């Protein structure tokens, strides 16, 4: 298991490796993708990613092959994917 400052959180994140997750970030962005791994700072590596950004014009959707997200910006991690119909 990866080392982390909070063992319970790391345990949950570790069980999500290889699964689809939904991340709500600080600010106006959300990401849905397959969790490939994380580090001691809970920076998260995702593949097959959909980024949702709320703008004044509405919701902007961007598809990405992969992304590395700063763990300090994650507000909520939801195992199982997105509530949005993709």
CSV table of N, CA and C in Angstrom, one decimal:
chain,number,residue,atom,x,y,z
A,1,UNK,N,0.8,-1.2,0.0
A,1,UNK,CA,0.0,0.0,0.0
A,1,UNK,C,0.9,1.2,0.0
A,2,UNK,N,0.4,2.3,-0.7
A,2,UNK,CA,1.2,3.6,-0.7
A,2,UNK,C,1.1,4.2,0.7
A,3,UNK,N,2.2,4.9,1.1
A,3,UNK,CA,2.2,5.6,2.4
A,3,UNK,C,1.5,6.9,2.2
A,4,UNK,N,0.8,7.4,3.3
A,4,UNK,CA,0.1,8.6,3.3
A,4,UNK,C,-0.1,9.1,4.7
A,5,UNK,N,-0.3,10.4,4.8
A,5,UNK,CA,-0.4,11.0,6.1
A,5,UNK,C,-1.7,10.5,6.9
A,6,UNK,N,-2.7,10.1,6.2
A,6,UNK,CA,-3.9,9.6,6.9
A,6,UNK,C,-4.2,8.2,6.4
A,7,UNK,N,-3.9,7.2,7.2
A,7,UNK,CA,-4.0,5.8,6.8
A,7,UNK,C,-5.3,5.3,6.3
A,8,UNK,N,-6.4,5.8,6.9
A,8,UNK,CA,-7.8,5.4,6.5
A,8,UNK,C,-8.1,5.9,5.0
A,9,UNK,N,-7.7,7.2,4.8
A,9,UNK,CA,-7.9,7.8,3.5
A,9,UNK,C,-7.1,7.0,2.4
A,10,UNK,N,-5.8,6.8,2.8
A,10,UNK,CA,-4.9,6.0,1.8
A,10,UNK,C,-5.5,4.6,1.6
A,11,UNK,N,-6.1,4.0,2.6
A,11,UNK,CA,-6.7,2.7,2.4
A,11,UNK,C,-7.8,2.7,1.4
A,12,UNK,N,-8.7,3.7,1.5
A,12,UNK,CA,-9.8,3.9,0.6
A,12,UNK,C,-9.3,4.2,-0.8
A,13,UNK,N,-8.3,5.1,-1.0
A,13,UNK,CA,-7.8,5.4,-2.3
A,13,UNK,C,-7.1,4.2,-2.9
A,14,UNK,N,-6.4,3.5,-2.1
A,14,UNK,CA,-5.6,2.3,-2.6
A,14,UNK,C,-6.6,1.3,-3.2
A,15,UNK,N,-7.8,1.1,-2.5
A,15,UNK,CA,-8.8,0.2,-3.0
A,15,UNK,C,-9.4,0.6,-4.3
A,16,UNK,N,-9.3,1.9,-4.7
A,16,UNK,CA,-9.9,2.4,-5.9
A,16,UNK,C,-8.9,2.3,-7.1
A,17,UNK,N,-7.7,1.9,-6.9
A,17,UNK,CA,-6.7,1.8,-8.0
A,17,UNK,C,-7.3,0.8,-9.0
A,18,UNK,N,-7.3,1.2,-10.3
A,18,UNK,CA,-7.8,0.4,-11.4
A,18,UNK,C,-9.3,0.6,-11.6
A,19,UNK,N,-10.0,1.4,-10.7
A,19,UNK,CA,-11.4,1.7,-10.8
A,19,UNK,C,-11.7,3.1,-11.3
A,20,UNK,N,-12.9,3.3,-11.8
A,20,UNK,CA,-13.3,4.7,-12.1
A,20,UNK,C,-13.6,5.4,-10.9
A,21,UNK,N,-13.2,6.7,-10.8
A,21,UNK,CA,-13.5,7.6,-9.7
A,21,UNK,C,-14.0,8.9,-10.2
A,22,UNK,N,-14.7,9.6,-9.3
A,22,UNK,CA,-15.2,11.0,-9.6
A,22,UNK,C,-14.5,11.9,-8.5
A,23,UNK,N,-13.8,12.9,-9.0
A,23,UNK,CA,-13.2,13.8,-8.1
A,23,UNK,C,-13.8,15.2,-8.2
A,24,UNK,N,-14.2,15.8,-7.1
A,24,UNK,CA,-14.7,17.1,-7.0
A,24,UNK,C,-13.5,17.9,-6.4
A,25,UNK,N,-13.1,18.9,-7.1
A,25,UNK,CA,-11.9,19.7,-6.8
A,25,UNK,C,-12.3,21.0,-6.1
A,26,UNK,N,-11.4,21.6,-5.3
A,26,UNK,CA,-11.6,22.9,-4.8
A,26,UNK,C,-11.8,23.8,-6.0
A,27,UNK,N,-12.8,24.7,-6.0
A,27,UNK,CA,-13.0,25.5,-7.2
A,27,UNK,C,-14.1,25.0,-8.1
A,28,UNK,N,-14.0,25.1,-9.4
A,28,UNK,CA,-15.1,24.8,-10.3
A,28,UNK,C,-14.8,23.6,-11.2
A,29,UNK,N,-14.0,22.7,-10.8
A,29,UNK,CA,-13.6,21.6,-11.7
A,29,UNK,C,-14.0,20.2,-11.0
A,30,UNK,N,-14.3,19.3,-11.9
A,30,UNK,CA,-14.5,17.9,-11.5
A,30,UNK,C,-13.8,17.0,-12.5
A,31,UNK,N,-13.4,15.9,-12.1
A,31,UNK,CA,-12.7,14.9,-13.0
A,31,UNK,C,-13.3,13.5,-12.8
A,32,UNK,N,-13.5,12.8,-13.9
A,32,UNK,CA,-13.9,11.4,-13.8
A,32,UNK,C,-12.8,10.6,-14.6
A,33,UNK,N,-12.3,9.6,-14.1
A,33,UNK,CA,-11.3,8.8,-14.8
A,33,UNK,C,-10.9,7.5,-14.0
A,34,UNK,N,-10.0,6.7,-14.6
A,34,UNK,CA,-9.6,5.5,-13.9
A,34,UNK,C,-8.3,5.9,-13.1
A,35,UNK,N,-8.3,5.5,-11.8
A,35,UNK,CA,-7.2,5.8,-10.9
A,35,UNK,C,-6.1,4.8,-11.2
A,36,UNK,N,-4.9,5.3,-11.6
A,36,UNK,CA,-3.8,4.5,-11.9
A,36,UNK,C,-2.8,4.4,-10.7
A,37,UNK,N,-2.8,5.4,-9.8
A,37,UNK,CA,-2.0,5.4,-8.7
A,37,UNK,C,-2.0,6.7,-7.9
A,38,UNK,N,-1.3,6.7,-6.8
A,38,UNK,CA,-1.1,7.9,-6.0
A,38,UNK,C,0.2,7.9,-5.2
A,39,UNK,N,0.6,9.0,-4.6
A,39,UNK,CA,1.8,9.0,-3.9
A,39,UNK,C,1.6,9.4,-2.4
A,40,UNK,N,2.6,9.6,-1.7
A,40,UNK,CA,2.5,9.9,-0.2
A,40,UNK,C,1.8,11.2,0.0
A,41,UNK,N,1.7,12.1,-1.0
A,41,UNK,CA,1.0,13.4,-0.8
A,41,UNK,C,-0.4,13.3,-1.4
A,42,UNK,N,-0.8,12.1,-1.8
A,42,UNK,CA,-2.1,11.8,-2.4
A,42,UNK,C,-2.4,12.6,-3.6
A,43,UNK,N,-1.3,12.9,-4.4
A,43,UNK,CA,-1.4,13.3,-5.8
A,43,UNK,C,-1.9,12.1,-6.5
A,44,UNK,N,-2.9,12.3,-7.4
A,44,UNK,CA,-3.5,11.2,-8.1
A,44,UNK,C,-3.3,11.2,-9.6
A,45,UNK,N,-3.0,10.0,-10.1
A,45,UNK,CA,-2.7,9.8,-11.5
A,45,UNK,C,-4.0,9.1,-12.1
A,46,UNK,N,-4.6,9.8,-13.1
A,46,UNK,CA,-5.8,9.3,-13.7
A,46,UNK,C,-5.6,9.0,-15.2
A,47,UNK,N,-6.3,8.0,-15.8
A,47,UNK,CA,-6.3,7.8,-17.2
A,47,UNK,C,-7.7,7.8,-17.7
A,48,UNK,N,-7.8,8.0,-19.0
A,48,UNK,CA,-9.2,8.1,-19.7
A,48,UNK,C,-10.1,9.1,-18.9
A,49,UNK,N,-9.6,10.3,-18.9
A,49,UNK,CA,-10.2,11.3,-18.0
A,49,UNK,C,-11.2,12.2,-18.8
A,50,UNK,N,-12.3,12.6,-18.1
A,50,UNK,CA,-13.2,13.6,-18.5
A,50,UNK,C,-13.1,14.7,-17.5
A,51,UNK,N,-12.8,15.9,-17.9
A,51,UNK,CA,-12.8,17.1,-17.1
A,51,UNK,C,-14.1,17.9,-17.3
A,52,UNK,N,-14.7,18.3,-16.2
A,52,UNK,CA,-15.9,19.1,-16.2
A,52,UNK,C,-15.5,20.4,-15.5
A,53,UNK,N,-15.7,21.5,-16.2
A,53,UNK,CA,-15.5,22.8,-15.6
A,53,UNK,C,-16.7,23.7,-15.8
A,54,UNK,N,-17.1,24.3,-14.7
A,54,UNK,CA,-18.3,25.2,-14.6
A,54,UNK,C,-17.8,26.6,-15.0
A,55,UNK,N,-18.3,27.1,-16.1
A,55,UNK,CA,-18.0,28.5,-16.5
A,55,UNK,C,-19.2,29.3,-16.6
A,56,UNK,N,-19.1,30.6,-16.8
A,56,UNK,CA,-20.2,31.5,-16.9
A,56,UNK,C,-21.1,31.1,-18.1
A,57,UNK,N,-20.5,30.4,-19.1
A,57,UNK,CA,-21.3,30.0,-20.3
A,57,UNK,C,-21.9,28.6,-20.1
A,58,UNK,N,-21.6,28.0,-19.0
A,58,UNK,CA,-22.2,26.6,-18.8
A,58,UNK,C,-21.1,25.6,-18.4
A,59,UNK,N,-21.4,24.4,-18.6
A,59,UNK,CA,-20.4,23.3,-18.3
A,59,UNK,C,-19.6,23.0,-19.5
A,60,UNK,N,-18.3,23.1,-19.3
A,60,UNK,CA,-17.3,22.8,-20.4
A,60,UNK,C,-16.7,21.4,-20.1
A,61,UNK,N,-16.7,20.5,-21.2
A,61,UNK,CA,-16.3,19.1,-21.0
A,61,UNK,C,-15.0,19.0,-21.9
A,62,UNK,N,-13.9,18.4,-21.3
A,62,UNK,CA,-12.7,18.2,-22.0
A,62,UNK,C,-12.3,16.7,-21.7
A,63,UNK,N,-11.9,16.0,-22.8
A,63,UNK,CA,-11.4,14.6,-22.7
A,63,UNK,C,-9.9,14.7,-22.7
A,64,UNK,N,-9.3,13.9,-21.8
A,64,UNK,CA,-7.8,13.8,-21.6
A,64,UNK,C,-7.4,12.3,-21.6
A,65,UNK,N,-6.2,12.0,-22.1
A,65,UNK,CA,-5.7,10.7,-22.0
A,65,UNK,C,-5.3,10.4,-20.6
A,66,UNK,N,-4.6,11.3,-19.9
A,66,UNK,CA,-4.2,11.2,-18.5
A,66,UNK,C,-3.9,12.5,-17.9
A,67,UNK,N,-3.9,12.5,-16.6
A,67,UNK,CA,-3.6,13.7,-15.8
A,67,UNK,C,-3.1,13.4,-14.4
A,68,UNK,N,-2.2,14.3,-13.9
A,68,UNK,CA,-1.7,14.2,-12.6
A,68,UNK,C,-2.3,15.3,-11.8
A,69,UNK,N,-3.1,15.0,-10.7
A,69,UNK,CA,-3.8,16.0,-10.0
A,69,UNK,C,-3.2,16.2,-8.6
A,70,UNK,N,-3.1,17.4,-8.2
A,70,UNK,CA,-2.6,17.8,-6.9
A,70,UNK,C,-3.5,17.4,-5.8
A,71,UNK,N,-3.1,16.5,-4.9
A,71,UNK,CA,-4.0,16.0,-3.9
A,71,UNK,C,-4.5,17.0,-2.9
A,72,UNK,N,-3.8,18.1,-2.7
A,72,UNK,CA,-4.4,19.1,-1.8
A,72,UNK,C,-5.6,19.9,-2.4
A,73,UNK,N,-5.8,19.7,-3.7
A,73,UNK,CA,-7.0,20.4,-4.3
A,73,UNK,C,-8.2,19.5,-4.4
A,74,UNK,N,-8.1,18.2,-4.0
A,74,UNK,CA,-9.2,17.3,-4.0
A,74,UNK,C,-10.1,17.6,-2.8
A,75,UNK,N,-11.4,17.9,-3.1
A,75,UNK,CA,-12.4,18.1,-2.0
A,75,UNK,C,-13.1,16.9,-1.6
A,76,UNK,N,-13.5,16.1,-2.7
A,76,UNK,CA,-14.3,14.9,-2.5
A,76,UNK,C,-13.9,13.8,-3.5
A,77,UNK,N,-13.7,12.6,-3.1
A,77,UNK,CA,-13.4,11.5,-4.0
A,77,UNK,C,-14.5,10.5,-3.9
A,78,UNK,N,-15.2,10.2,-5.0
A,78,UNK,CA,-16.3,9.3,-5.0
A,78,UNK,C,-15.9,8.1,-5.9
A,79,UNK,N,-15.8,6.9,-5.3
A,79,UNK,CA,-15.6,5.7,-6.0
A,79,UNK,C,-16.8,5.4,-6.9
A,80,UNK,N,-16.5,4.8,-8.1
A,80,UNK,CA,-17.6,4.4,-9.0
A,80,UNK,C,-17.9,5.2,-10.2
A,81,UNK,N,-17.2,6.4,-10.3
A,81,UNK,CA,-17.4,7.1,-11.5
A,81,UNK,C,-18.3,8.4,-11.3
A,82,UNK,N,-18.9,8.8,-12.4
A,82,UNK,CA,-19.6,10.1,-12.5
A,82,UNK,C,-21.1,10.0,-12.4
A,83,UNK,N,-21.7,11.0,-11.8
A,83,UNK,CA,-23.2,11.0,-11.8
A,83,UNK,C,-23.7,11.5,-13.2
A,84,UNK,N,-22.8,12.0,-14.0
A,84,UNK,CA,-23.3,12.6,-15.3
A,84,UNK,C,-23.4,11.5,-16.4
A,85,UNK,N,-24.3,11.6,-17.3
A,85,UNK,CA,-24.4,10.7,-18.4
A,85,UNK,C,-23.4,11.1,-19.4
A,86,UNK,N,-22.4,10.3,-19.7
A,86,UNK,CA,-21.3,10.7,-20.6
A,86,UNK,C,-21.6,10.2,-22.0
